C-alpha atoms as one frame of an Amber mdcrd trajectory, in Angstrom:
protein
  -1.599   2.722   1.462   0.335  -0.249   2.445   2.903  -0.148   5.319   5.915
  -2.222   5.365   9.185  -2.272   6.915  12.630  -1.163   5.399  15.602  -2.854
   7.274  18.970  -1.329   6.499  21.982  -3.267   7.840  25.444  -1.850   7.734
  28.429  -4.282   7.955  31.822  -3.172   9.146  34.649  -5.251   7.691  37.195
  -2.955   8.658  39.634  -3.243  11.638  38.485  -0.170  13.391  35.138   0.869
  14.834  33.131   3.114  12.357  30.540   5.978  12.986  28.427   5.461  10.093
  25.971   8.112   8.968  22.871   6.185   7.216  20.261   7.870   5.155  17.148
   6.519   3.473  15.717   8.662   0.603  13.012   8.306  -1.908  10.403  10.395
  -3.732   8.012  11.784  -1.233   5.158  11.271  -3.641   5.733   7.513  -3.642
   6.507   6.868   0.042   6.303   8.452   3.563   7.910   7.333   6.689   5.485
   6.640   9.568   5.917   6.009  13.310   3.736   3.482  14.975   1.846   3.912
  18.094   0.398   1.102  20.196  -3.242   1.899  20.740  -4.736  -0.773  22.846
  -1.606  -2.136  24.472  -1.790  -5.395  22.306   0.624  -6.586  19.904  -0.506
  -5.817  16.154  -2.860  -2.967  17.262  -1.262  -0.101  15.743  -2.259   3.519
  14.727   0.236   5.259  12.417   1.188   8.888  13.176   3.664  11.392  12.023
   4.823  11.304   8.532   8.332  12.025   7.111   9.836  12.221   3.687  13.333
  10.642   4.650  15.183   9.124   7.444  18.701   9.434   8.732  20.418   7.807
  11.700  24.070   7.783  13.050  25.156   4.255  13.911  28.319   3.069  15.713
  29.448  -0.184  14.257  32.169  -2.135  15.865  34.941  -3.954  13.703  33.787
  -7.149  12.131  30.226  -6.422  13.209  26.852  -4.945  11.845  24.425  -2.298
  12.789  20.776  -1.838  11.550  18.112   0.713  11.253  14.436  -0.137  10.727
  11.672   2.210   9.535   8.079   1.791   8.656   7.060   3.257   5.312   3.674
   3.840   3.889   3.258   3.444  -0.067   1.368   6.556  -1.527   1.257   4.926
  -4.951   1.340   1.470  -6.514   3.942   0.267  -8.953   7.725   0.370  -8.710
   9.137   2.614  -5.957  12.941   3.396  -5.776  14.581   3.545  -2.344  18.066
   5.073  -2.047  20.110   3.924   1.165  23.486   5.409   1.653  25.957   4.689
   4.396  28.815   7.006   4.931  31.581   6.147   7.587  34.894   7.551   8.439
  36.959   5.125   6.233  34.381   3.732   3.701  30.998   4.302   2.316  28.419
   2.644   0.018  25.089   3.496  -1.550  22.434   1.140  -2.743  19.318   1.589
  -4.753  16.575  -0.738  -4.430  13.283  -0.975  -6.456  10.189  -2.212  -4.388
   7.057  -3.230  -6.216   4.002  -2.098  -4.379   0.842  -3.844  -5.086  -2.194
  -3.089  -3.193  -4.323  -5.953  -2.096  -7.464  -3.780  -1.529 -10.825  -4.865
  -0.565 -13.487  -5.949  -3.178 -16.626  -4.030  -2.833 -19.918  -4.974  -4.633
 -22.615  -2.652  -6.112 -25.842  -4.148  -7.407 -28.041  -1.963  -9.461 -31.129
  -3.583 -10.412 -32.994  -2.235 -13.507 -35.570  -3.347 -16.016 -34.265  -3.698
 -19.530 -36.582  -3.721 -22.492 -34.815  -5.354 -25.332 -37.410  -4.223 -27.780
 -35.936  -0.607 -27.383 -32.438   0.987 -27.235 -31.238   1.171 -23.866 -28.751
   3.444 -22.177 -28.088   3.653 -18.177 -25.473   5.731 -16.351 -24.401   4.116
 -12.970 -22.426   6.175 -10.589 -19.799   4.495  -8.506 -18.498   6.236  -5.543
 -14.849   5.450  -4.730 -13.269   6.138  -1.279 -11.070   9.413  -1.280  -7.959
   7.384  -0.338  -8.045   4.904  -3.229  -5.034   4.892  -5.677  -6.594   5.517
  -9.153  -4.174   2.997 -10.718  -5.629   0.137  -8.615  -9.307   0.509  -9.709
 -10.787  -2.210 -11.319 -14.519  -2.249 -12.179 -16.320  -5.139 -13.681 -19.960
  -5.125 -15.017 -22.301  -7.929 -15.667 -25.796  -8.534 -16.584 -27.992 -11.380
 -15.496 -31.414 -12.144 -16.470 -33.989 -12.842 -13.843 -35.071 -16.333 -14.180
 -38.177 -15.888 -12.169 -39.583 -13.146 -14.352 -41.652 -15.298 -16.803 -42.872
 -17.398 -13.844 -44.062 -14.309 -11.948 -46.074 -13.167 -15.008 -48.184 -16.221
 -14.718 -48.437 -16.617 -11.015 -51.953 -14.789 -10.840 -53.438 -17.562 -13.139
 -52.645 -20.153 -10.418 -54.306 -18.369  -7.593
């Protein structure tokens, strides 16, 4: 699935420093938290490992300041996904629910199945399409088209020219 960052920022508008427990929760059937591991020592070349169903962190946020926590999440399904972020401090707390629309870009794949169709007789053909195991069924789109071979009639008469 698609991997994206969730950046949670906690602002402290109070006069005292706050110790804040920050938690990020969601349906584990929709998202999972992943860690990135730099594979080749180059920026942007990552392998994702270890999956988690939620994340929590304790932040110390000074007065009139902000603290943040960033996680990587992998979408396990497409569509609208709810993310709940809760910050609980010593003197105040807040909770936010955000809906993120996940839309897989995917990779187009083409399959060509040539066959001869005799239009004088009824015709039926079953074509099997193998899908990857990690595909989200809600994102599958299949298009079919039929194209006549424009060289067919010319090839029938080619032996007369030789």
